[in-house]
Coordinates of C-alpha atoms and ligand atoms in Angstrom, one line a residue:
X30 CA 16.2 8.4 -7.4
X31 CA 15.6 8.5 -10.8
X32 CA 13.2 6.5 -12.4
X33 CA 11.1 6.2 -15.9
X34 CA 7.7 5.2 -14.7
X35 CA 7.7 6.6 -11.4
X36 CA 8.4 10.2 -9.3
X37 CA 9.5 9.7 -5.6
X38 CA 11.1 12.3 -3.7
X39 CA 11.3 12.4 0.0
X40 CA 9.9 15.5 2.4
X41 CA 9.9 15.8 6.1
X42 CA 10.8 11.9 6.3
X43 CA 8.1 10.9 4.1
X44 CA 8.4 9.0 0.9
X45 CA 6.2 10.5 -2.0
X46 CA 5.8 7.5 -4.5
X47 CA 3.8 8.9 -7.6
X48 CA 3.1 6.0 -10.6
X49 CA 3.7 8.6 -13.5
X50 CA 2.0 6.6 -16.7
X51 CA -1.4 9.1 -16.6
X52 CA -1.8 8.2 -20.9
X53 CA -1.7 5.0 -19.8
X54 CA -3.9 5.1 -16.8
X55 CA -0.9 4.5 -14.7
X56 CA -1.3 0.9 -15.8
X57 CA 1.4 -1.6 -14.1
X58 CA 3.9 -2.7 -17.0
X59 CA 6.9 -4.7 -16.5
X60 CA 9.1 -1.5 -16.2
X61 CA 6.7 0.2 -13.7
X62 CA 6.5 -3.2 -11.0
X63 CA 10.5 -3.1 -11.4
X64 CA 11.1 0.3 -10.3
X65 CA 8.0 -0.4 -7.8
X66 CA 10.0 -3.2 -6.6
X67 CA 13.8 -1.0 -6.0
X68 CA 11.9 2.1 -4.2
X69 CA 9.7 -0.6 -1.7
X70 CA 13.3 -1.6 -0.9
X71 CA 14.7 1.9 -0.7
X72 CA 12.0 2.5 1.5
X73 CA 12.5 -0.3 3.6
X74 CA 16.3 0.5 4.5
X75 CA 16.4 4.0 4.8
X76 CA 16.3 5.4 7.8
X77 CA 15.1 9.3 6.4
X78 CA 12.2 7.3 5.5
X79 CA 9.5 7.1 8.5
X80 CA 6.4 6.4 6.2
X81 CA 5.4 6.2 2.3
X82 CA 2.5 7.8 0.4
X83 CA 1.5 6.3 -2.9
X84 CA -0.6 7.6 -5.0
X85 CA -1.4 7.9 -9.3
X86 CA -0.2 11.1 -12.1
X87 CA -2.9 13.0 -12.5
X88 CA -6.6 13.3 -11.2
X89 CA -7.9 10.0 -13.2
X90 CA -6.6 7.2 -11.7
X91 CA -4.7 5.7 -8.6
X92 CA -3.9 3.0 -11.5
X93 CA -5.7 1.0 -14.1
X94 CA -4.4 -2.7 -13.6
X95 CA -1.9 -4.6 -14.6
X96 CA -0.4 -3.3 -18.2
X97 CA -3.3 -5.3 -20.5
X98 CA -1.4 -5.5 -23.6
X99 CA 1.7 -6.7 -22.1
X100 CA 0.2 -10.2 -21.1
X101 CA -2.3 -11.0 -23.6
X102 CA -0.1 -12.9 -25.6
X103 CA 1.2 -15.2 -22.0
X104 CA 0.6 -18.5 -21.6
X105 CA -0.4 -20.2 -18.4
X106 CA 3.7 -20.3 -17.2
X107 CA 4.4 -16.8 -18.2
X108 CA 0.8 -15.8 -16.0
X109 CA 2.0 -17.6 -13.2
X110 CA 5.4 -16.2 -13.2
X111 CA 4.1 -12.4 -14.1
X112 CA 1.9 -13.0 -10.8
X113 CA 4.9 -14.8 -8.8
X114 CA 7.1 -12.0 -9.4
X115 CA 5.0 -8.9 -9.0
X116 CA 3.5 -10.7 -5.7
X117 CA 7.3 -11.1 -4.3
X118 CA 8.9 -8.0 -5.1
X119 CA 6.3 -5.8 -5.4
X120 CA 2.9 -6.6 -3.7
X121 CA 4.2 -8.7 -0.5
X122 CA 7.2 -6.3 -0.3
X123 CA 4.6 -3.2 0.5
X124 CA 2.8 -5.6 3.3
X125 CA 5.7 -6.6 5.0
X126 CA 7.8 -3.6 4.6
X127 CA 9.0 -1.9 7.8
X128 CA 7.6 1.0 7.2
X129 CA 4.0 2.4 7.1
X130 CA 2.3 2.9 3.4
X131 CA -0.7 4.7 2.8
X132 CA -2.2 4.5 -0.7
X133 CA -3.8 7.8 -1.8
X134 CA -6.4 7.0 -4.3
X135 CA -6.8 9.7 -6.6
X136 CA -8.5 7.7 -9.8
X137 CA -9.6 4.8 -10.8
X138 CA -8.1 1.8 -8.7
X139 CA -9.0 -1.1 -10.7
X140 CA -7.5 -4.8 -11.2
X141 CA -3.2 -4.5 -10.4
X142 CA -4.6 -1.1 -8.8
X143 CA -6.7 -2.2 -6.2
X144 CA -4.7 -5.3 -5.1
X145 CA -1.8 -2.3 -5.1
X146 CA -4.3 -0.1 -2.7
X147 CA -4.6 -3.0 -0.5
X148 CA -0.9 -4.6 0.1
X149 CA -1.0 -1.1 1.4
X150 CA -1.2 -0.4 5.1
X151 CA -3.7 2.0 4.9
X152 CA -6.2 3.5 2.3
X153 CA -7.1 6.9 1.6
X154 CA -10.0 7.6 -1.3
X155 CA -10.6 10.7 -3.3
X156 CA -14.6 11.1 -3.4
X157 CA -14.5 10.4 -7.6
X158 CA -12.1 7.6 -7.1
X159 CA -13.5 4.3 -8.3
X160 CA -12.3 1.2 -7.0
X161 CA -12.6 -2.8 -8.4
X162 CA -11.7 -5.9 -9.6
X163 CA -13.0 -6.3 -13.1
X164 CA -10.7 -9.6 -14.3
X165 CA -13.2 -11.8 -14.9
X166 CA -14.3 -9.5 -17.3
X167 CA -10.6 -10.8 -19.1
X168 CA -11.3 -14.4 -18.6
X169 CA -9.1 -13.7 -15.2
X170 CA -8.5 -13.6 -11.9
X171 CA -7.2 -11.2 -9.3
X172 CA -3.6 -12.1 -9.6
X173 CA -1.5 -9.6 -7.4
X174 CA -3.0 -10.9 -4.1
X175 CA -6.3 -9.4 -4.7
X176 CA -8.9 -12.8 -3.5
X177 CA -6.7 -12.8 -0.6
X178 CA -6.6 -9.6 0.8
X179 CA -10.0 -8.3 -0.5
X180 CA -11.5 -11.3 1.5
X181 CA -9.5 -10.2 4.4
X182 CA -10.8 -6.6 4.0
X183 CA -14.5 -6.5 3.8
X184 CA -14.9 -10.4 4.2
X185 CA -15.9 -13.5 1.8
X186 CA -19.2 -12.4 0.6
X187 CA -18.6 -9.0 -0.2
X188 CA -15.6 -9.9 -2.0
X189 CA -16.8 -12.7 -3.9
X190 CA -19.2 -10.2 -5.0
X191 CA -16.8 -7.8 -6.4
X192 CA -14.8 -10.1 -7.7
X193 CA -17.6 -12.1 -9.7
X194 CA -19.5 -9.1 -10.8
X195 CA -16.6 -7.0 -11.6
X196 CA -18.6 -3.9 -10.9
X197 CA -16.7 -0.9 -9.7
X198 CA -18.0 0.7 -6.7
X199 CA -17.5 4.5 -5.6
X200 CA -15.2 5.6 -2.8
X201 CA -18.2 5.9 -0.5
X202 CA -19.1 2.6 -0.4
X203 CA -15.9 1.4 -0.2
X204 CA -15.4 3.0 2.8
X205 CA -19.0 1.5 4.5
X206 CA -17.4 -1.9 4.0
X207 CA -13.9 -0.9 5.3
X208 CA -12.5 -1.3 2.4
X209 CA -11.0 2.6 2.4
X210 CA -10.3 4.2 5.9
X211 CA -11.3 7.5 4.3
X212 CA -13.0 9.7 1.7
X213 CA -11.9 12.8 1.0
X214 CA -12.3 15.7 -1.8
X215 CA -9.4 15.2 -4.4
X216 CA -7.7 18.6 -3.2
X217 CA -7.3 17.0 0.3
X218 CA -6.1 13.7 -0.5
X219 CA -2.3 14.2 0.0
X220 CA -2.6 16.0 3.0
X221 CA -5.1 13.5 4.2
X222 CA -2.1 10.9 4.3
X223 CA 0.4 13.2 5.8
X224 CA -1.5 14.1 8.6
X225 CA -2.1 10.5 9.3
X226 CA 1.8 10.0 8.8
X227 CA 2.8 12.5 10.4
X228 CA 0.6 11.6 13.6
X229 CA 2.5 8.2 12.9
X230 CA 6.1 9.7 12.5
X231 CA 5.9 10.6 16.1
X232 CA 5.5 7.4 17.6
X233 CA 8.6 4.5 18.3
X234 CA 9.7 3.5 14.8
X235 CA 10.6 0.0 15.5
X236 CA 7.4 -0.3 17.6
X237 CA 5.4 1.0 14.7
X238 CA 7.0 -1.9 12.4
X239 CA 6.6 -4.7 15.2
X240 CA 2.9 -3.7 15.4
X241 CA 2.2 -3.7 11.7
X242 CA 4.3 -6.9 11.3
X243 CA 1.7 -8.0 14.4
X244 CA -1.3 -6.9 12.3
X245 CA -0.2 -8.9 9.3
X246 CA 1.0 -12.1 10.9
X247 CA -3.4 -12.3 12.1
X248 CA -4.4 -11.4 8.3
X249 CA -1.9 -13.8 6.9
X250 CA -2.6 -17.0 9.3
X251 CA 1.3 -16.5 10.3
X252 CA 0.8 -16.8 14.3
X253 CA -0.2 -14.1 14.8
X254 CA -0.2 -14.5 18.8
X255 CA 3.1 -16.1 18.7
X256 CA 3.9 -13.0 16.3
X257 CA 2.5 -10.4 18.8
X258 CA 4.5 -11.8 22.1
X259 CA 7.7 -12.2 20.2
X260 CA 7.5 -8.3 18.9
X261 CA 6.1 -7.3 22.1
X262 CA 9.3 -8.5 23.8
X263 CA 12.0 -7.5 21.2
X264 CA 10.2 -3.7 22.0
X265 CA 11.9 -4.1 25.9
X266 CA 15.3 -4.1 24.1
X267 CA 14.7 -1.2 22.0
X268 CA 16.2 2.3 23.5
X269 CA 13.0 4.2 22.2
X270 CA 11.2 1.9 24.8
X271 CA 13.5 3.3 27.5
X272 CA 13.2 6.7 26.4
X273 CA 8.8 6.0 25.9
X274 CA 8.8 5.2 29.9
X275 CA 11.2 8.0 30.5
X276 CA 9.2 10.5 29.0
X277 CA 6.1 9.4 30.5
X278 CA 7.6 9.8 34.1
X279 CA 9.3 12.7 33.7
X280 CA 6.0 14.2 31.8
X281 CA 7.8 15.3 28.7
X282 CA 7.2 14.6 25.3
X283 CA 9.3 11.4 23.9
X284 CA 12.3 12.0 21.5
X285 CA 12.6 9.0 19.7
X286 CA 15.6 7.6 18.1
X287 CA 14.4 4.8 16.0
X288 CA 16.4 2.5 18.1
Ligands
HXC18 C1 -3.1 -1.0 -20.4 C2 -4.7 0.6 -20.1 C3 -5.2 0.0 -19.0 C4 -4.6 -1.2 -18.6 C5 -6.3 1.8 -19.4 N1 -5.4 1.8 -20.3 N2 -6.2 0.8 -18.6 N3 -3.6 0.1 -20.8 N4 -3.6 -1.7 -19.3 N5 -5.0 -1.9 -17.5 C6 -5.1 2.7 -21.4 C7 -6.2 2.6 -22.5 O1 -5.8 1.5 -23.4 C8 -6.1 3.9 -23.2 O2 -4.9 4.0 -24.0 C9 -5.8 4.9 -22.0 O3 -5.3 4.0 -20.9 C10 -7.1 5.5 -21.5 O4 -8.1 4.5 -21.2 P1 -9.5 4.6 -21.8 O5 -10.0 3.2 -21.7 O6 -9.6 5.2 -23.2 O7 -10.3 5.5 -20.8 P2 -11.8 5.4 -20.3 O8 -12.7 5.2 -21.5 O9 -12.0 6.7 -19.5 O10 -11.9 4.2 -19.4 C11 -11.2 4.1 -18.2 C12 -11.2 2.7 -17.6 C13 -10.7 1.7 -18.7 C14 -12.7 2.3 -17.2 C15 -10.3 2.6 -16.4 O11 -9.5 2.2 -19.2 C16 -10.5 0.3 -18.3 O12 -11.5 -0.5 -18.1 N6 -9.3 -0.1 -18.2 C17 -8.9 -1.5 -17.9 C18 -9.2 -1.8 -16.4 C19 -8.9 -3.3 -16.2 O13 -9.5 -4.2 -16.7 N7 -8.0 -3.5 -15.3 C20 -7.6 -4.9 -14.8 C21 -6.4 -5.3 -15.7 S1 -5.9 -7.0 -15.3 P3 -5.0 4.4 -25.5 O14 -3.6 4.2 -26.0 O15 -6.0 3.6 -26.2 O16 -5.4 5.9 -25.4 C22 -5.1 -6.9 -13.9 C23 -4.5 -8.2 -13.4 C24 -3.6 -8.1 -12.2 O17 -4.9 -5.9 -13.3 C25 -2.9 -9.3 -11.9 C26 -1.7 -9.6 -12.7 C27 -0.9 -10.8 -12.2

């Protein structure tokens, strides 16, 4: 795949997505959320695909936030339609894509950039990388989804907070309030994320998605019991769940067919 804004390339079943505008920050322009949008759905219907890694160009930032000077002409319409858009194809497309996506924070994750980090399944920090929500410091709001799933993350206070003050906050302490799952030096970030995949890649496929979906139904006030008991049934008809119970009785390893 061939893109502008972005370099993706997958190895060993994992998708690499790298947002390559490091003069920029990485900062999300029009151009950038469009090619965001056709690899999430790449990812979601290829089969080589078993998990995704997204990270930023360059040791600076993860990214920067929505591209500033492409919305600060907008009026309130155009706002609500730039944040309609990028929350549709871009930022609920990661959440509720079938397969698993870990952000690797290498920079700077601010604005656009964090709410990118957190419609991610999972969050992996470099120690410099410093993450936040500095809108109001525009005369905005989060836009991308960022209220919402901060809130969910580390819980209304905290993320009023953050959100109010605007202040970044380092890696560290975004990983006492849960907001990261882990800190690591910048040399390890990447292989952080494919360990963790790679633990994931050899698990049932479709009951890696039907848990995930699970997950997200309880965050997202979707029903997420009703949720859970529908998935947990649909994984009876799967053959992987065949081939999970074989394995186990005949004490072998399970060969998974994503099936
Ligand atoms: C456009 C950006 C940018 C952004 C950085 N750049 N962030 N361009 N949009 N969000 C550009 C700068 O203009 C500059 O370009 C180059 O990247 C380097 O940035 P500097 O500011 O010179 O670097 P530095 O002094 O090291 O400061 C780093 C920084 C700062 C603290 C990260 O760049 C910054 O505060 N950026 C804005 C962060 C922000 O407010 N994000 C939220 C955006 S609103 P030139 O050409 O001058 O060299 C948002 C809303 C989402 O995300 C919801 C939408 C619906």
């Amino acid at each position: 795949m061939a893109y502008q804004n972005l370099i993706s390339e997958i190895k060993e079943n994992i998708l690499y997505i790298t947002i390559n505008r490091e003069k920029a920050l990485n900062a999300l322009n029009k151009d950038t959320l469009a090619e965001l949008a056709d690899v999430i759905a790449f990812a979601g219907k290829n089969d080589e695909v078993r998990g995704v890694i997204l990270t930023g160009a360059g040791e600076k930032a993860f990214v920067a936030g929505a591209d500033i000077k492409e919305f600060s002409d907008y009026n309130g319409k155009q706002g609500e339609d730039l944040a309609k858009r990028g929350h549709e194809l871009v930022f609920n497309a990661i959440e509720n894509s079938s397969k698993p996506f870990i952000a690797a924070i290498n920079g700077f994750a601010l604005g656009g950039g964090l709410e990118l980090a957190m419609a991610c399944h999972i969050r992996i920090a470099s120690d410099h990388a410093k993450l936040g929500l500095p809108e109001v410091t525009l005369g905005l709001i989060p836009g991308y989804g960022g209220t919402q799933r901060l809130t969910q993350l580390v819980g209304k206070g905290r993320a009023i907070e953050m959100i109010t003050t605007a202040n970044m906050i380092t890696a560290s302490d975004a990983e006492k309030i849960g907001l990261v799952n882990y800190v690591v030096p910048q040399p390890d970030l990447i292989s952080k994320a494919e360990e963790m995949l790679n633990v994931i890649k050899k698990r049932a496929p479709l009951a890696v998605s039907a848990a995930i979906k699970s997950v997200i139904a309880a965050v997202n006030n979707n029903n997420g019991y009703a949720t859970e008991i529908e998935e947990f049934g649909k994984c009876f008809e799967t053959a992987d769940f065949k081939e999970g119970v074989n394995a186990f009785v005949e004490k072998r390893k399970a060969n998974f067919s994503g099936k």
